[in-house]
XYZ file of C-alpha atoms in Angstrom:
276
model
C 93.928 95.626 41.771
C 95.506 97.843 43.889
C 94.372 98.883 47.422
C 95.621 102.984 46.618
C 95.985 104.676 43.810
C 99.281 106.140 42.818
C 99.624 108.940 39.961
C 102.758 109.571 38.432
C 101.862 113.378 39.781
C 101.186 111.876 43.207
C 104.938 110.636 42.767
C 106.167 113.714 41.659
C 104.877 115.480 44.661
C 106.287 112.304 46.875
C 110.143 112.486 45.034
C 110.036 116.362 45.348
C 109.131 116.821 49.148
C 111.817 114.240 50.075
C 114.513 115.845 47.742
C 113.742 119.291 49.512
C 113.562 118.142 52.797
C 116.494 115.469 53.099
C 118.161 115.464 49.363
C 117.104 111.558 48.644
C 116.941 110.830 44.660
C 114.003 108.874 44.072
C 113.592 107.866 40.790
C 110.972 106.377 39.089
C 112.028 103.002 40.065
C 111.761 103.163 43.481
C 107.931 104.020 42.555
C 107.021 100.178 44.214
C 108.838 101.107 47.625
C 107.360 104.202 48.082
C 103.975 102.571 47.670
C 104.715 99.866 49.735
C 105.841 102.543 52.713
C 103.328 104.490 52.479
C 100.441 102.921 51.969
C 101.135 101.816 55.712
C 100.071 105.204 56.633
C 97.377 105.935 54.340
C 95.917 102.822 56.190
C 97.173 104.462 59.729
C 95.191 107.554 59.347
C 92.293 106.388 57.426
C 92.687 107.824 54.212
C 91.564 106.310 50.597
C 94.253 107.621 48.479
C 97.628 109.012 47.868
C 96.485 111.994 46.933
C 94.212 112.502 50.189
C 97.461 111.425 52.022
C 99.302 114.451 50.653
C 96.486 116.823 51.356
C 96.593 115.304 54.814
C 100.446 115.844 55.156
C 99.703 119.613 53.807
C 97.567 120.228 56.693
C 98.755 118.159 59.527
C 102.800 118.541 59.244
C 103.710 119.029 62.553
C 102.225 115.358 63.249
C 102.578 113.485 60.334
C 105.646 114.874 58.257
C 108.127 112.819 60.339
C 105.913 109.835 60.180
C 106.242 110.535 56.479
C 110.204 110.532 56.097
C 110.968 107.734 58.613
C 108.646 105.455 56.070
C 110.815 106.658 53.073
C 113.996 106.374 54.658
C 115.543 102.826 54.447
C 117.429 101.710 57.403
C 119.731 98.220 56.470
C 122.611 97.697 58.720
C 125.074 95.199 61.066
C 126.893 94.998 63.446
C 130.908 95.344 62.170
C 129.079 95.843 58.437
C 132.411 96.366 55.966
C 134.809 94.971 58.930
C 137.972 96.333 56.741
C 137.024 99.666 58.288
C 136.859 98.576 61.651
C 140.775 97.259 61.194
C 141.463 100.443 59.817
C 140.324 102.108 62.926
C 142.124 99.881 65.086
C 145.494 99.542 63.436
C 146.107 103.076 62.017
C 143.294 105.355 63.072
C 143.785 104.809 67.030
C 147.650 105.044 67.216
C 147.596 108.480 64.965
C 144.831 109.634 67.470
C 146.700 108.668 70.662
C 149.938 110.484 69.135
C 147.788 113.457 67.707
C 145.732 114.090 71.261
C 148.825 112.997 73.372
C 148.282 116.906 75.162
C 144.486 117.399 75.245
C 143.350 113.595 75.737
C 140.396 114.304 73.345
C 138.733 111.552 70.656
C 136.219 112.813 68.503
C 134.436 110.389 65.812
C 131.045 111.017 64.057
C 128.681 108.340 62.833
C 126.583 109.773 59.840
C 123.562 107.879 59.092
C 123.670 105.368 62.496
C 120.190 103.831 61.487
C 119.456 101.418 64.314
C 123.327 101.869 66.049
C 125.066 98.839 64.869
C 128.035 101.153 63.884
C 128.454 103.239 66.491
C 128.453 100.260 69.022
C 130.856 98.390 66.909
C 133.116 101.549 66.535
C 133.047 101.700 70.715
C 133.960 98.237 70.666
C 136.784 98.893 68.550
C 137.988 101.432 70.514
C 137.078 100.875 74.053
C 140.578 99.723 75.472
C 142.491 101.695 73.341
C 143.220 104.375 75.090
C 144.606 104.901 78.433
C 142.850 105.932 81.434
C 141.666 109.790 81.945
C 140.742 109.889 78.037
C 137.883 112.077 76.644
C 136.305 109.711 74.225
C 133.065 110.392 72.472
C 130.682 109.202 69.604
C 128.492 111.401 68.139
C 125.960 109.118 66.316
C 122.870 110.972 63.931
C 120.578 109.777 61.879
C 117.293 111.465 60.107
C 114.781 108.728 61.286
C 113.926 109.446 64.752
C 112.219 105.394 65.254
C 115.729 103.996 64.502
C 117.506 106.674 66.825
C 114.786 105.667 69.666
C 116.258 102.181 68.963
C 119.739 102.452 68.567
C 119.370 104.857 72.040
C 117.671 101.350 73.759
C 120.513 99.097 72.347
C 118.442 96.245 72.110
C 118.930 93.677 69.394
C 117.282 90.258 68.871
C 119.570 86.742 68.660
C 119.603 87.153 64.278
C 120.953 91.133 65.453
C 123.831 89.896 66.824
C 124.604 86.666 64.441
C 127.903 87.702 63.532
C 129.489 88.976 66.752
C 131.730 86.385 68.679
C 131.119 84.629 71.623
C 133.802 86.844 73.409
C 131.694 90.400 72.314
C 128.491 89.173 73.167
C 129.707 87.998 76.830
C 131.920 91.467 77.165
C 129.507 94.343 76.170
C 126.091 92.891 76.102
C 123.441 91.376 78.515
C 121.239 88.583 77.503
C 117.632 88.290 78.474
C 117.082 84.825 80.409
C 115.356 83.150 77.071
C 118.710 84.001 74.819
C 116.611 86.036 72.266
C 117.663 89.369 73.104
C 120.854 90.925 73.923
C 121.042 94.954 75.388
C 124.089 96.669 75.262
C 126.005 96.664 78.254
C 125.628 100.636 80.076
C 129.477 101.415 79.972
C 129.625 100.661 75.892
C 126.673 103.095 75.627
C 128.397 106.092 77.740
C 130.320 107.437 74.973
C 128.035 107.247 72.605
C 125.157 110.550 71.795
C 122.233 110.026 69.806
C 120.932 112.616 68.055
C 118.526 113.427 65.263
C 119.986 115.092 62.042
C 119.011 115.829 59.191
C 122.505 116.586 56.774
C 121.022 119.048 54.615
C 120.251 121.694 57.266
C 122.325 123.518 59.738
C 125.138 121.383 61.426
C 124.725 122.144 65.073
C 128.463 120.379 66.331
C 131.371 122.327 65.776
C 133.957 119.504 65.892
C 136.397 118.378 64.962
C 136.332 115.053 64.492
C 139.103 112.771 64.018
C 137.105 110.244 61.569
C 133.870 110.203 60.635
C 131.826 107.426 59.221
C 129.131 108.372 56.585
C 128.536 104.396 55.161
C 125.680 103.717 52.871
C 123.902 107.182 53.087
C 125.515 108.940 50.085
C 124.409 106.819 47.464
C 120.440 108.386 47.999
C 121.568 111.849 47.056
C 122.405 113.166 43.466
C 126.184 114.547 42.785
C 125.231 118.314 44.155
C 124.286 117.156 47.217
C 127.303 114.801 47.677
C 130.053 117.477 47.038
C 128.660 120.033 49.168
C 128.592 117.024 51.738
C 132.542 116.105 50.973
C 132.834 119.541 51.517
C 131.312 120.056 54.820
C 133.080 116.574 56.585
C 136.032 118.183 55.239
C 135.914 121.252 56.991
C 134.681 118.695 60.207
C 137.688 116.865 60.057
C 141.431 117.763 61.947
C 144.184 117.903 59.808
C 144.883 114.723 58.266
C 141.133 112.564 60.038
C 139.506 110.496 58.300
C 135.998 110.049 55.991
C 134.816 106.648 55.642
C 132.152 105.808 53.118
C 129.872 102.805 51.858
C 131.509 100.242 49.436
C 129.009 100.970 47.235
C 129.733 104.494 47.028
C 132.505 106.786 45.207
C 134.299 110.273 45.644
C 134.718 111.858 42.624
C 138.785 112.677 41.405
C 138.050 116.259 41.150
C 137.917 115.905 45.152
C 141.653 117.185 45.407
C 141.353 118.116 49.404
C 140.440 114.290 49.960
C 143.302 111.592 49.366
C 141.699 108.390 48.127
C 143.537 105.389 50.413
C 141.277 102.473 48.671
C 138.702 100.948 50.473
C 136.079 103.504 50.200
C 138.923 105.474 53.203
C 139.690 108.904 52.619
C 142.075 110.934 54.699
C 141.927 114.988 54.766
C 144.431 116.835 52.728
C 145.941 119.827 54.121
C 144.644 122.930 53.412
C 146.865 124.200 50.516
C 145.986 120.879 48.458
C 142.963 121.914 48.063
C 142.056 123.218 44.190
């Protein structure tokens, strides 16, 4: 027997409040996870039930609410996750920059959804000696969960973390504690990098533009309304001709005319009278 009960109205009210508050789907399958995330704080604040837990949220949101979404959120990431993207950066993405910013000495790139900051440090890796001296480089890396932004701020990763990064990585951009069973990011890989809390559905503070922009493995939670007005809004982020990188298990529809589909889950901006 179950420790909490769950109604399929108790759901309803679950799937709703995250749909209006960060656009996540949850469908009636994912019924087990959200039992199995939140039942962690029923425990927390000694409640009884699901349905006391949402009378609880109701009158204690300025506590509890992000409490709430950080347990429904799911955070599953590595460190050069997809690698053919991190090429892709390397071999065509850097050399337009250098040629684009050649006057200004400006690099822009957004990571979408950096969960714990695996992708943000791997895209500074990527690009740290890539430019020459006297360049602006930045990362702007969000996320919704505010635990995994307090981590990915730390940049400290346990021995399994850091598995698949070479010998030559590990030695160049992280320190490891005396033991060997954790590694922290080296201080001059973390420089360029800002962590910030966003959520995507409400105002976009930045103004850009960004040259790429990496939104991996966050679309596929939101239903096809919310993902075109997204496509719609890195668009208008992006400089002529950047870049929008996406999960491999995620699509852009055809009817998407102001994106041009390279393969790979890469698309690169159209110009602005392609678009329909």
């Amino acid at each position: 027997m179950r420790e909490f009960l769950l109604t399929d109205k108790d759901f309803s009210e679950i799937a709703a409040r995250v749909y209006d508050t960060c656009g996540i789907v949850l469908g009636p399958h994912k019924k087990e996870m959200v039992y199995s995330r939140l039942a962690r704080r029923i425990r927390a604040n000694g409640l009884k039930s699901f349905e006391a837990y949402l009378s609880f949220l109701e009158e204690n949101q300025d506590v509890e609410f992000n409490h709430f979404i950080n347990a429904i959120t799911t955070n599953l990431t590595s460190f050069f996750r997809e690698n053919h993207h991190f090429d892709f950066l390397a071999k065509r993405i850097v050399p337009e920059i250098i040629a684009r910013h050649k006057h200004d000495r400006k690099v822009r790139i957004w990571s979408a959804g950096c969960s714990t900051g695996e992708e943000p440090y791997s895209i500074a890796m990527t690009i740290a000696n890539a430019f020459p001296g006297g360049w602006d480089v930045k990362v702007l890396a969000t996320d919704l969960d505010s635990n995994v932004l307090d981590k990915a701020s730390l940049g400290e990763y346990t021995a399994s973390n850091v598995t698949g990064l070479d010998e030559d990585k590990l030695k160049k951009w992280f320190l490891r504690s005396a033991d060997g069973a954790m590694y922290k990011v080296k201080p001059k890989l973390q420089s360029c990098i800002h962590f910030k809390r966003l959520n995507l559905l409400e105002p976009w503070p930045m103004k850009g533009p960004f040259d790429v922009i990496f939104c991996r493995n966050v679309l596929i939670y939101f239903d096809k309304e919310t993902k075109d007005k997204l496509f719609e809004q890195y668009h208008d982020m992006l400089v002529p001709n950047g870049y929008l990188l996406i999960g491999h298990s995620e699509t852009m529809g055809k009817e998407h005319l102001e994106f041009k589909n390279l393969g790979k889950t890469i698309y690169q901006k159209g110009q602005l009278n392609e678009r329909v």
